[in-house]
XYZ file of C-alpha atoms in Angstrom:
468
model
C 116.321 108.165 66.612
C 116.526 104.345 66.557
C 113.607 102.443 68.046
C 115.783 100.879 70.744
C 117.154 104.264 71.848
C 113.619 105.678 71.916
C 112.546 102.785 74.157
C 115.328 103.408 76.657
C 114.735 107.182 76.548
C 111.054 106.627 77.214
C 111.802 104.119 79.968
C 114.246 106.523 81.594
C 111.715 109.361 81.546
C 108.904 107.253 82.853
C 111.040 105.435 85.442
C 112.290 108.669 86.978
C 108.796 110.039 86.952
C 107.143 106.907 88.337
C 109.691 106.563 91.153
C 109.088 110.202 92.148
C 105.381 109.975 91.414
C 104.746 106.746 93.320
C 106.926 107.919 96.152
C 104.624 110.916 96.491
C 101.522 108.741 95.968
C 102.804 106.383 98.691
C 103.034 109.275 101.204
C 99.705 110.681 99.983
C 97.905 107.346 100.367
C 99.470 106.567 103.758
C 98.587 110.013 105.130
C 95.029 110.003 103.742
C 94.294 106.457 104.933
C 95.549 107.174 108.439
C 93.603 110.479 108.712
C 90.240 109.454 107.330
C 90.434 105.905 108.761
C 89.135 102.733 106.991
C 85.547 104.047 106.802
C 86.510 107.258 105.023
C 88.992 105.411 102.861
C 86.176 103.062 101.919
C 83.913 105.947 100.846
C 86.618 107.404 98.555
C 87.328 103.961 97.137
C 83.626 103.434 96.425
C 83.310 106.816 94.697
C 86.330 106.133 92.518
C 85.032 102.662 91.672
C 81.734 104.200 90.469
C 83.591 106.897 88.552
C 85.709 104.534 86.399
C 82.586 103.106 84.780
C 81.680 106.594 83.499
C 85.308 107.334 82.591
C 85.087 104.342 80.273
C 82.539 106.150 78.095
C 84.710 109.290 78.025
C 87.879 107.501 77.080
C 86.123 104.883 74.899
C 89.448 103.392 73.812
C 90.362 106.587 71.964
C 93.617 106.929 73.879
C 94.945 103.564 72.700
C 93.829 104.027 69.085
C 95.022 107.632 68.949
C 98.470 106.788 70.380
C 98.807 103.784 68.035
C 97.919 105.722 64.893
C 100.086 108.717 65.783
C 103.000 106.349 66.502
C 102.674 105.050 62.932
C 102.425 108.509 61.336
C 102.613 112.046 62.762
C 100.899 113.675 59.776
C 97.427 113.866 61.253
C 98.186 114.665 64.914
C 95.969 117.794 64.886
C 93.145 115.958 63.185
C 93.187 113.189 65.830
C 93.493 115.636 68.734
C 90.664 117.873 67.544
C 88.290 115.006 66.713
C 88.948 112.912 69.829
C 88.792 115.876 72.243
C 85.512 117.050 70.703
C 83.691 113.765 70.997
C 85.112 113.037 74.468
C 83.937 116.402 75.778
C 80.421 115.782 74.471
C 80.368 112.388 76.107
C 81.667 113.863 79.386
C 78.731 116.238 79.627
C 76.240 113.410 79.045
C 78.066 111.001 81.409
C 78.179 113.513 84.308
C 74.502 114.255 83.933
C 73.644 110.562 84.167
C 76.038 110.108 87.140
C 74.517 113.029 89.037
C 70.918 111.795 88.599
C 71.831 108.164 89.334
C 73.570 109.145 92.579
C 70.417 110.980 93.791
C 68.609 107.650 93.996
C 71.544 105.771 95.563
C 70.706 104.338 98.984
C 73.771 105.869 100.666
C 74.415 108.700 103.178
C 74.736 112.249 101.843
C 78.518 112.336 102.333
C 78.889 109.378 99.985
C 76.727 111.050 97.340
C 78.647 114.332 97.654
C 81.915 112.479 97.235
C 80.682 110.779 94.067
C 79.418 114.094 92.618
C 82.773 115.732 93.216
C 84.686 112.703 91.824
C 82.519 112.937 88.666
C 84.127 116.259 87.755
C 87.162 114.217 86.781
C 85.224 113.229 83.654
C 85.861 116.705 82.207
C 89.570 116.637 83.079
C 89.984 113.285 81.351
C 88.039 114.449 78.318
C 90.681 117.055 77.489
C 93.690 115.082 78.671
C 96.253 114.711 75.847
C 98.724 112.265 77.342
C 97.924 109.802 74.527
C 99.257 112.318 71.999
C 102.608 112.499 73.758
C 102.717 108.703 74.031
C 102.175 108.491 70.288
C 105.019 110.916 69.482
C 107.135 109.185 72.149
C 107.619 112.314 74.294
C 107.183 110.456 77.556
C 108.907 113.179 79.545
C 105.739 115.319 79.259
C 103.644 112.497 80.640
C 106.216 112.006 83.373
C 106.133 115.678 84.456
C 102.341 115.626 84.484
C 102.230 112.583 86.730
C 104.645 114.022 89.250
C 102.941 117.436 89.351
C 99.526 115.865 89.819
C 100.685 113.703 92.703
C 102.550 116.568 94.324
C 99.495 118.831 94.190
C 97.392 116.009 95.675
C 99.824 115.570 98.556
C 100.104 119.283 99.317
C 96.344 119.674 99.145
C 95.461 116.837 101.541
C 98.180 117.790 104.059
C 96.875 121.393 104.142
C 93.134 120.705 104.031
C 92.401 117.129 105.194
C 92.724 116.557 108.918
C 89.938 114.161 109.986
C 87.545 111.518 108.733
C 84.969 114.319 108.120
C 87.125 115.748 105.301
C 86.395 113.010 102.779
C 84.694 115.351 100.249
C 87.545 117.856 100.535
C 90.083 115.072 99.858
C 88.230 114.126 96.693
C 88.004 117.770 95.594
C 91.764 118.134 95.967
C 92.420 115.268 93.536
C 89.901 116.657 91.021
C 91.450 120.120 90.982
C 95.010 118.810 90.604
C 93.936 116.562 87.692
C 92.143 119.427 85.954
C 95.098 121.778 86.337
C 97.442 119.236 84.777
C 95.037 118.498 81.895
C 94.942 122.253 81.164
C 98.749 122.436 81.327
C 99.116 119.605 78.786
C 96.602 121.325 76.494
C 98.601 124.576 76.684
C 101.798 122.675 75.873
C 100.113 121.022 72.883
C 98.974 124.480 71.697
C 102.535 125.715 71.607
C 103.663 122.659 69.616
C 100.761 122.180 67.157
C 98.374 125.094 67.490
C 95.009 125.577 69.175
C 92.686 122.668 69.679
C 89.508 123.155 67.716
C 86.012 121.705 67.847
C 85.939 119.271 64.944
C 83.405 116.527 64.265
C 84.190 114.749 60.997
C 82.099 111.580 61.013
C 84.027 109.984 58.159
C 87.212 110.443 60.167
C 85.725 109.425 63.526
C 83.921 106.308 62.269
C 87.068 104.155 61.731
C 88.452 105.351 65.038
C 85.251 104.211 66.749
C 85.434 100.905 64.919
C 88.904 100.259 66.342
C 88.217 101.762 69.770
C 84.976 99.935 70.632
C 86.600 96.498 71.065
C 89.227 98.155 73.240
C 86.382 99.807 75.220
C 84.748 96.440 75.822
C 88.084 95.127 76.995
C 88.547 98.087 79.333
C 85.013 97.717 80.607
C 85.608 94.031 81.368
C 88.857 94.954 83.086
C 87.018 97.600 85.132
C 84.501 94.954 86.205
C 87.324 92.668 87.265
C 89.077 95.398 89.260
C 86.289 97.521 90.737
C 83.089 95.459 91.008
C 84.432 93.968 94.216
C 84.796 97.451 95.718
C 81.249 98.434 94.692
C 79.793 95.198 96.074
C 81.743 95.424 99.312
C 80.308 98.879 99.874
C 76.763 97.662 99.106
C 76.774 94.289 100.878
C 79.235 94.895 103.691
C 80.505 98.136 105.226
C 82.576 101.195 104.259
C 85.170 100.080 106.800
C 85.641 96.678 105.189
C 85.740 98.377 101.804
C 88.568 100.550 103.123
C 90.409 97.532 104.530
C 90.306 95.768 101.154
C 91.296 98.817 99.206
C 94.278 99.541 101.419
C 95.729 96.195 100.287
C 94.625 96.943 96.719
C 96.576 100.247 96.770
C 99.746 98.259 97.515
C 98.938 96.016 94.547
C 98.726 99.108 92.334
C 102.162 100.228 93.535
C 103.652 96.794 92.868
C 102.488 96.821 89.238
C 103.917 100.261 88.522
C 106.866 98.839 86.493
C 104.354 97.197 84.152
C 102.882 100.620 83.404
C 106.357 102.036 82.646
C 107.317 99.109 80.418
C 104.063 98.955 78.451
C 104.071 102.689 77.744
C 107.724 102.569 76.724
C 107.418 99.516 74.457
C 103.989 100.093 72.933
C 105.099 102.373 70.040
C 107.940 99.989 69.049
C 105.656 96.948 69.360
C 103.027 98.677 67.185
C 105.573 99.226 64.419
C 106.790 95.594 64.417
C 105.401 93.928 61.268
C 107.334 90.730 60.535
C 107.339 87.687 62.799
C 111.053 88.119 63.566
C 110.561 91.781 64.474
C 107.677 90.934 66.760
C 109.514 88.117 68.530
C 112.548 90.324 68.987
C 110.720 93.257 70.600
C 108.429 91.218 72.877
C 111.347 89.018 73.856
C 112.917 92.090 75.453
C 109.541 93.163 76.824
C 108.845 89.786 78.437
C 112.183 89.465 80.189
C 111.866 92.834 81.895
C 108.198 92.368 82.740
C 108.660 88.942 84.291
C 111.740 90.014 86.264
C 109.794 92.744 88.059
C 106.639 90.600 88.315
C 108.247 87.769 90.167
C 110.514 89.762 92.483
C 108.030 92.475 93.558
C 105.038 90.159 93.899
C 106.727 87.527 96.068
C 108.685 90.052 98.159
C 105.462 91.926 99.003
C 103.752 88.590 99.758
C 106.503 87.497 102.091
C 106.705 90.737 104.046
C 103.040 91.798 103.804
C 102.723 92.468 107.542
C 105.539 95.007 107.449
C 104.197 96.613 104.269
C 100.708 97.154 105.646
C 101.651 98.344 109.146
C 104.392 100.622 107.856
C 102.087 102.175 105.251
C 98.682 102.351 106.862
C 99.151 101.782 110.586
C 97.436 99.602 113.192
C 93.863 100.322 112.013
C 94.531 98.200 108.865
C 95.828 94.953 110.371
C 93.032 93.024 108.632
C 94.570 94.107 105.297
C 97.639 91.880 105.788
C 96.104 88.555 104.769
C 94.179 90.256 101.922
C 97.465 91.642 100.596
C 98.891 88.103 100.462
C 95.969 87.013 98.326
C 96.348 90.045 96.048
C 100.059 89.466 95.537
C 99.140 86.127 93.939
C 97.123 88.271 91.530
C 100.019 90.663 90.910
C 102.221 88.420 88.781
C 99.181 87.347 86.770
C 98.441 91.032 86.093
C 101.991 91.500 84.831
C 101.589 88.531 82.538
C 98.234 89.680 81.233
C 99.589 93.158 80.491
C 102.524 91.558 78.674
C 100.085 89.683 76.425
C 97.647 92.579 75.981
C 100.148 95.210 74.787
C 101.354 93.395 71.634
C 97.878 92.184 70.750
C 96.517 95.725 70.925
C 99.540 97.008 69.015
C 98.933 94.509 66.205
C 95.217 95.326 65.808
C 94.064 92.234 67.753
C 91.668 94.218 69.937
C 88.832 91.725 69.535
C 90.974 88.843 70.806
C 91.877 90.916 73.856
C 88.240 91.886 74.306
C 86.977 88.290 74.360
C 89.737 87.255 76.786
C 88.934 89.998 79.269
C 85.184 89.474 78.936
C 85.707 85.847 79.968
C 87.541 87.055 83.077
C 84.855 89.631 83.822
C 82.136 86.970 83.674
C 84.030 84.867 86.185
C 84.576 87.928 88.382
C 80.893 88.831 88.364
C 79.740 85.326 89.261
C 82.298 84.801 92.046
C 81.804 88.268 93.514
C 78.022 87.746 93.797
C 78.581 84.344 95.392
C 81.533 85.126 97.723
C 81.372 88.774 98.773
C 78.037 88.719 100.656
C 79.317 85.852 102.801
C 83.108 86.228 102.921
C 83.548 89.976 102.331
C 87.030 91.185 101.444
C 88.467 87.682 101.277
C 85.795 86.683 98.794
C 86.668 89.750 96.714
C 90.347 88.736 96.689
C 89.526 85.205 95.581
C 87.325 86.531 92.792
C 90.115 88.805 91.584
C 92.652 85.953 91.436
C 90.261 83.618 89.637
C 89.345 86.169 86.964
C 93.002 86.926 86.215
C 93.694 83.192 85.765
C 90.948 82.957 83.144
C 92.222 85.989 81.263
C 95.752 84.592 81.295
C 94.589 81.343 79.709
C 92.777 83.120 76.821
C 95.553 85.656 76.247
C 98.178 82.940 76.137
C 96.268 81.201 73.353
C 95.785 84.466 71.395
C 99.389 85.562 71.681
C 100.597 82.122 70.612
C 98.562 82.483 67.416
C 100.423 85.693 66.624
C 104.038 84.717 67.459
C 103.890 80.913 67.758
C 105.529 80.985 71.137
C 104.397 80.473 74.724
C 106.000 82.839 77.313
C 104.336 81.784 80.567
C 107.120 79.222 81.273
C 109.593 82.077 81.317
C 107.504 83.761 84.032
C 107.320 80.540 86.069
C 111.127 80.252 85.958
C 111.512 83.748 87.411
C 108.854 82.954 90.031
C 110.753 79.860 91.222
C 113.919 81.897 91.630
C 112.013 84.636 93.475
C 110.406 82.082 95.717
C 113.791 80.652 96.770
C 115.160 84.157 97.338
C 112.186 85.344 99.400
C 112.269 82.110 101.393
C 115.851 82.884 102.460
C 114.885 86.465 103.299
C 111.952 85.266 105.370
C 114.101 82.805 107.311
C 116.575 85.608 108.062
C 113.654 87.736 109.288
C 112.328 84.921 111.525
C 115.770 84.638 113.115
C 115.575 88.229 114.242
C 116.646 90.410 111.304
C 114.647 93.518 110.427
C 112.030 93.100 107.663
C 113.877 95.632 105.493
C 117.056 93.587 105.820
C 115.099 90.437 104.983
C 113.715 92.155 101.865
C 117.201 93.233 100.770
C 118.479 89.676 101.254
C 115.649 88.462 99.017
C 116.473 90.959 96.277
C 120.214 90.333 96.340
C 119.728 86.569 96.351
C 117.337 86.817 93.375
C 119.896 88.798 91.386
C 122.725 86.402 92.258
C 120.710 83.291 91.324
C 119.851 84.728 87.906
C 123.435 85.803 87.276
C 124.874 82.449 88.345
C 122.375 80.559 86.165
C 122.811 83.152 83.412
C 119.077 83.700 83.128
C 120.014 87.288 82.416
C 123.067 89.502 82.796
C 123.362 93.264 83.105
C 125.314 93.229 79.903
C 122.404 91.468 78.185
C 119.904 93.999 79.511
C 122.109 96.851 78.313
C 122.442 95.158 74.986
C 118.665 95.112 74.572
C 118.723 98.842 74.133
C 121.978 99.149 72.206
C 120.949 97.225 69.116
């Protein structure tokens, strides 16, 4: 199958799945946040923020390296799966032991500790998760099915079992069980395709994988610091309620950047195979146009109608999240841009350049969070997030320019200007009495018309991207 056809097939599979998945996640998050209230939502957010630091050691960049190498050649799929699963499982046992003991000495109520211990069981589910294999062989439909099933099980579980703010631990247990079930399902599917997964520890084979994965791990760690340190510090220096208020807005941010996940997973194999300068410019030219289109429209629409988004999703207990969401939407388009730069650099073995860029952002995040959060709380956290993404964008722009000799940020700014005009018209319509949903639709339609009139893109052009 041609690379372009694989991309559109992957995008179709992931788009259908992500729409269904995030629709379910939206209902799940809204229900959970309303039932357990900001304080309970803050406890779960804190537990997940702690967990991701330990997940880093389990994943250790193996998923990116494994998917990249399998995309280049399918000959050693079993070798990669056996070796990576073995070392990740060993690390998971060690990581959970450390997490358990560390939590014992945490100055937090018992319910917080119990939630962290339950969340930690996800380390084992992630250790055996084989979604990176299916990304490498470009069978995104398996990843898509897993995502939808996981979210559906989460929703069913919380609706049946979580009915008050006292059910925080049960809510976390539901998510752990659904993740584990899906990891087992993917392993069974792999067994049918390639045979049983075996315990295999070949140091000569693992050593080069580690060499490539460690820079990615440092990048991921720095990204985790940028995205979760604020939650940890809010829980320590402020209250669980304020942590919940901040993370309600952050959940919307995660929904807004969903298209970036679809696009990066769809384009990554093709980008990894691009060797010549012309091939690289061609594939990331398509990648950039689609990324920036979604970045500008979704970010500014959510910024403009943030009050409607928060109240509709979380209810009246989360009114303080509205202004925070506006701050985070300024971060959203920067996240899109940084993902756009990171994907090709990782695909072309430029992990160290990505690592240094994200470390720079993490340092800024750490400094600003320690300065701003104790005094300004959630708003300080939002400012720290924006500032760190700006620093990362500057470094990544420089590194990507060295690879393709082209700067793409001006293309993003063009889309942002058009989106700003469109959302301005939608907001004016809303101020004159129209429903927020109607105002949002006016913004979207206006954005499309502006781009078509100015021929920034056409539907024929987008279709042509996948026909060549």
